[in-house]
mmCIF file of C-alpha atoms in Angstrom:
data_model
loop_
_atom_site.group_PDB
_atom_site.id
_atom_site.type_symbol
_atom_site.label_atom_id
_atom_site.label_comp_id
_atom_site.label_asym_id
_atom_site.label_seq_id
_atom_site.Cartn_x
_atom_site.Cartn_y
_atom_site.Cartn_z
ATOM 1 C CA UNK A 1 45.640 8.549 -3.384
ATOM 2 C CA UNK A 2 43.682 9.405 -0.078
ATOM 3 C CA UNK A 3 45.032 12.900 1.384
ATOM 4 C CA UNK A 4 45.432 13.084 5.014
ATOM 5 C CA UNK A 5 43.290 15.834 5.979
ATOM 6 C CA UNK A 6 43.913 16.431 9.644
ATOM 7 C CA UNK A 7 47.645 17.102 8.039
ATOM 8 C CA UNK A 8 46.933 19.691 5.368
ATOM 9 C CA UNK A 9 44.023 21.202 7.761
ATOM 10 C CA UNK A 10 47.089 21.515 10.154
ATOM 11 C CA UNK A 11 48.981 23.995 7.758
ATOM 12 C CA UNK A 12 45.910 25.796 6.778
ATOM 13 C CA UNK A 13 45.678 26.293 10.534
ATOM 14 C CA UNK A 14 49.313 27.604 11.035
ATOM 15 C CA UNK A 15 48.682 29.928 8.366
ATOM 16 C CA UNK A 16 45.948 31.027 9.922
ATOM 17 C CA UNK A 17 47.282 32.034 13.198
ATOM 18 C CA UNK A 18 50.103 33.396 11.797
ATOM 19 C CA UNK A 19 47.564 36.001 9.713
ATOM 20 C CA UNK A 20 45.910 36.629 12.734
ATOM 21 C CA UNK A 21 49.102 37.608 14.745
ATOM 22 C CA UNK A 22 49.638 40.412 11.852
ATOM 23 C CA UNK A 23 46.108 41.368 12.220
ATOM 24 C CA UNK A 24 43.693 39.485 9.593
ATOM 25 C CA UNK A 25 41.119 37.270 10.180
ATOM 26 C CA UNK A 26 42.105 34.084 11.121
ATOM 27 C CA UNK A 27 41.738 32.485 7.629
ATOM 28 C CA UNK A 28 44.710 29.659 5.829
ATOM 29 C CA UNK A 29 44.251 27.309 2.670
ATOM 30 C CA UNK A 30 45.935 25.091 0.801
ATOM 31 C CA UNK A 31 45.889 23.643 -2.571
ATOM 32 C CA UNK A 32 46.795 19.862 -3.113
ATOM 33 C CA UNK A 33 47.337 18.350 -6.520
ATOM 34 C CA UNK A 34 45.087 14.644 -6.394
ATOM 35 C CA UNK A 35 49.398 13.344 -6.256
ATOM 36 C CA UNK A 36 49.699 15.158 -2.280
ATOM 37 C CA UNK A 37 51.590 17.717 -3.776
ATOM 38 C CA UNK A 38 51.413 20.761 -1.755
ATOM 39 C CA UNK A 39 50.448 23.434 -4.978
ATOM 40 C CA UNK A 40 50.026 26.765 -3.099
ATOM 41 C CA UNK A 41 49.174 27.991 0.221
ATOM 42 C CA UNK A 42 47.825 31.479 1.427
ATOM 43 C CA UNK A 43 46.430 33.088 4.266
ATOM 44 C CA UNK A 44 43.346 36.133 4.636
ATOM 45 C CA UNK A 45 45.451 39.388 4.285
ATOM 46 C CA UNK A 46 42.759 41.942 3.568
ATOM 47 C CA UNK A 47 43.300 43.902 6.618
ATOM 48 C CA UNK A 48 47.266 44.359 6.410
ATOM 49 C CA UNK A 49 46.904 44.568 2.016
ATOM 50 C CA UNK A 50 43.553 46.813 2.094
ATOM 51 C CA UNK A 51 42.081 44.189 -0.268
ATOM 52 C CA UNK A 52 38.752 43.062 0.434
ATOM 53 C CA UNK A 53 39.247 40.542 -1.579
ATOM 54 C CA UNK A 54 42.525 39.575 -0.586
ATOM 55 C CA UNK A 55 40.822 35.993 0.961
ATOM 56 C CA UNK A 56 43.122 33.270 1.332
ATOM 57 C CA UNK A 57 41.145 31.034 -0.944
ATOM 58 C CA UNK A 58 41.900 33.541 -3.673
ATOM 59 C CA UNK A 59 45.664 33.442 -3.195
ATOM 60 C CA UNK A 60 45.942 29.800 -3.510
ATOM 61 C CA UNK A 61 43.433 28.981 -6.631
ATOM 62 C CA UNK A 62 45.764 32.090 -8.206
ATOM 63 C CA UNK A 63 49.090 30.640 -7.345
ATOM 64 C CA UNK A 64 48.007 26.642 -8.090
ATOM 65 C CA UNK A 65 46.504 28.180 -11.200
ATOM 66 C CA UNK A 66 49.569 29.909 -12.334
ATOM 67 C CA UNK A 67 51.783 27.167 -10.856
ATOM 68 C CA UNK A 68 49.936 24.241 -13.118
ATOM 69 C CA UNK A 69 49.634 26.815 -16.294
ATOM 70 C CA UNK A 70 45.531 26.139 -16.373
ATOM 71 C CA UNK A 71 42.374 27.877 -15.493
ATOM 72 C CA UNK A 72 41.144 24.044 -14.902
ATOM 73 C CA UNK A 73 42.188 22.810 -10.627
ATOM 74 C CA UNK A 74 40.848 19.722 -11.819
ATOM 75 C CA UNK A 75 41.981 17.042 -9.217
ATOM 76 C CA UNK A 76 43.036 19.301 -6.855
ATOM 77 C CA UNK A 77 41.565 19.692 -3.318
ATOM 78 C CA UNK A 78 41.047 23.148 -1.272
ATOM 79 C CA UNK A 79 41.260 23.074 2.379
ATOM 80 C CA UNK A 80 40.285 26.045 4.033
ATOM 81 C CA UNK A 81 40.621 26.773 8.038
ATOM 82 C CA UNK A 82 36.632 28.688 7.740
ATOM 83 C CA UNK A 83 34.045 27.862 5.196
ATOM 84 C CA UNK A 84 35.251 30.506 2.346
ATOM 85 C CA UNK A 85 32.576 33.010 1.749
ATOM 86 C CA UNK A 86 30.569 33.069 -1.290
ATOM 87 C CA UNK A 87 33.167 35.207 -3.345
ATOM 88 C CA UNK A 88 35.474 32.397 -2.564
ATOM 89 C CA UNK A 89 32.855 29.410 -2.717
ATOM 90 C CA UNK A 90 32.192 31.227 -6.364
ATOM 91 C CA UNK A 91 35.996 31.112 -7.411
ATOM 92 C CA UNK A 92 36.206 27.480 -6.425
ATOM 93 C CA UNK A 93 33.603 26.490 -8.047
ATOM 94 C CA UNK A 94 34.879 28.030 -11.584
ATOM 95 C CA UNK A 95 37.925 26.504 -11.203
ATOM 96 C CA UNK A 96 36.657 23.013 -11.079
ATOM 97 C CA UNK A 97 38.634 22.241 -7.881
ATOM 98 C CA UNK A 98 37.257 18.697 -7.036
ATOM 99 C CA UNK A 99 37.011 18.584 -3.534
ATOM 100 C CA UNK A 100 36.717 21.012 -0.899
ATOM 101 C CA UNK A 101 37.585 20.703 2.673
ATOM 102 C CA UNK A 102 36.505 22.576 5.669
ATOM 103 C CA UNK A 103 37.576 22.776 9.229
ATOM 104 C CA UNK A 104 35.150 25.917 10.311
ATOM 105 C CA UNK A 105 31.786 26.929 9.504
ATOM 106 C CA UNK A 106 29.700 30.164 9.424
ATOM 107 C CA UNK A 107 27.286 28.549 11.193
ATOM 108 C CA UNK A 108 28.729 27.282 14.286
ATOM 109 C CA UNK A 109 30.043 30.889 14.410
ATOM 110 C CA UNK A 110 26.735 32.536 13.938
ATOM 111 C CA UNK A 111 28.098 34.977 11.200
ATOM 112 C CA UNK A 112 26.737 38.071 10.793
ATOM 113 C CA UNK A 113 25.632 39.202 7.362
ATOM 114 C CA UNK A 114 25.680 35.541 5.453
ATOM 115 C CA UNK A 115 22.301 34.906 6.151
ATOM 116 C CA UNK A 116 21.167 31.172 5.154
ATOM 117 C CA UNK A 117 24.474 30.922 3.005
ATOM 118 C CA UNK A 118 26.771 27.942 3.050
ATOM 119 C CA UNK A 119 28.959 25.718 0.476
ATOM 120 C CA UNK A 120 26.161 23.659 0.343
ATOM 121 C CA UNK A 121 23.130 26.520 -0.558
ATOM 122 C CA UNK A 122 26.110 27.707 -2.884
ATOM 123 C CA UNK A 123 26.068 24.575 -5.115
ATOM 124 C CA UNK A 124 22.194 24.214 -4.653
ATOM 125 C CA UNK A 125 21.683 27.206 -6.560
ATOM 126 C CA UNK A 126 24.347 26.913 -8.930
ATOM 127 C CA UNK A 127 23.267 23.593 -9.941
ATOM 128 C CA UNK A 128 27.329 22.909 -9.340
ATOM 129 C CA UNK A 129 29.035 19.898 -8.053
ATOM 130 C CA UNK A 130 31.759 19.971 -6.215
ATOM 131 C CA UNK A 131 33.397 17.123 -3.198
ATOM 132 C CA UNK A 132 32.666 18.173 0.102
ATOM 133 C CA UNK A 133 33.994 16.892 3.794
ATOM 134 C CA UNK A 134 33.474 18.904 6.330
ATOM 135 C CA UNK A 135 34.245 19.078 10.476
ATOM 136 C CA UNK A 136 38.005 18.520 9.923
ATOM 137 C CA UNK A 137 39.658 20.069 12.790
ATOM 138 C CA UNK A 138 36.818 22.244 13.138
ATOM 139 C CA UNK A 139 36.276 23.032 17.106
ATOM 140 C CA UNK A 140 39.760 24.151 16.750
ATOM 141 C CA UNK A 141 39.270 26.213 13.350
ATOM 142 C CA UNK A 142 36.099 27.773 15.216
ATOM 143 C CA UNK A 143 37.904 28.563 18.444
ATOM 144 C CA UNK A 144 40.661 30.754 16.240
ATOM 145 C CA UNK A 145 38.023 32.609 15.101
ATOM 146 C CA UNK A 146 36.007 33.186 18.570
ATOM 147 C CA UNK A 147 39.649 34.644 19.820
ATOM 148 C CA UNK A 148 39.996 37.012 17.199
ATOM 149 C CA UNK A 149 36.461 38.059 17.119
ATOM 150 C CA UNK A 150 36.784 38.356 21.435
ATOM 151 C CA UNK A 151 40.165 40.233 20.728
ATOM 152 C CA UNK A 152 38.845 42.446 18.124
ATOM 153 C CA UNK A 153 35.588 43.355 20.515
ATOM 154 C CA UNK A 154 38.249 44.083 23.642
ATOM 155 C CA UNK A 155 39.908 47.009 21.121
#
């Protein structure tokens, strides 16, 4: 079954703003089972939780993982609003998720304090494979975070 990206990148992108409205970083993902089913969902909440590893990739390969009884996301695609970081990257990775979608990337952003990283160096030097489409909705992923980074540099 082909997933309709621009769809599921949509609700990652709702749950984005609505993080960033309670003060996160503008960060949503989704997990969807190979079928369309919508597994999990979960948004960056490591300001308002004092987690700083409360990333929203985390929350959903926890939930989809608990959800499906397995350690093994098999099958199951990510979609993420911003490239996850390597924590994240990491956890996807070891939980076999087969693809992995991305609207925004560190990159375009010029993020401070990733250095060369991306997905892609990730599963270089991992020797992993792991699906990868990028540039879904992405100038308006990026944009959400130049807003909160502008807002956060106004306070």
């Amino acid at each position: 079954m082909e997933l309709d990206h621009d769809h599921f990148m949509g609700i990652a992108l709702d749950l984005a703003r609505a993080t960033a409205a309670a003060g996160n970083r503008p960060v949503g993902s989704v997990l969807v089972a190979a079928d369309g089913t919508l597994l999990a969902s979960g948004a960056n909440r490591i300001f308002t939780d004092f987690d700083s590893t409360a990333h929203a990739e985390m929350f959903v390969i926890r939930e989809g993982g608990q959800k499906l009884r397995t350690l093994d996301l098999s099958g199951c695609t990510l979609y993420s609003s911003l490239e996850p970081c390597p924590m994240c990257c990491w956890a996807t990775i070891q939980a076999n998720v087969s693809c992995l979608v991305l609207g925004g990337r560190h990159a375009a952003l010029g993020s401070p304090g990733l250095g060369r990283y991306s997905v892609e160096t990730m599963l270089e030097f991992t020797g992993r494979r792991m699906a990868l489409v990028t540039g879904i909705r992405a100038q308006e992923c990026e944009q959400l975070r130049r807003a909160w980074n502008a807002e956060r540099a106004r306070r």
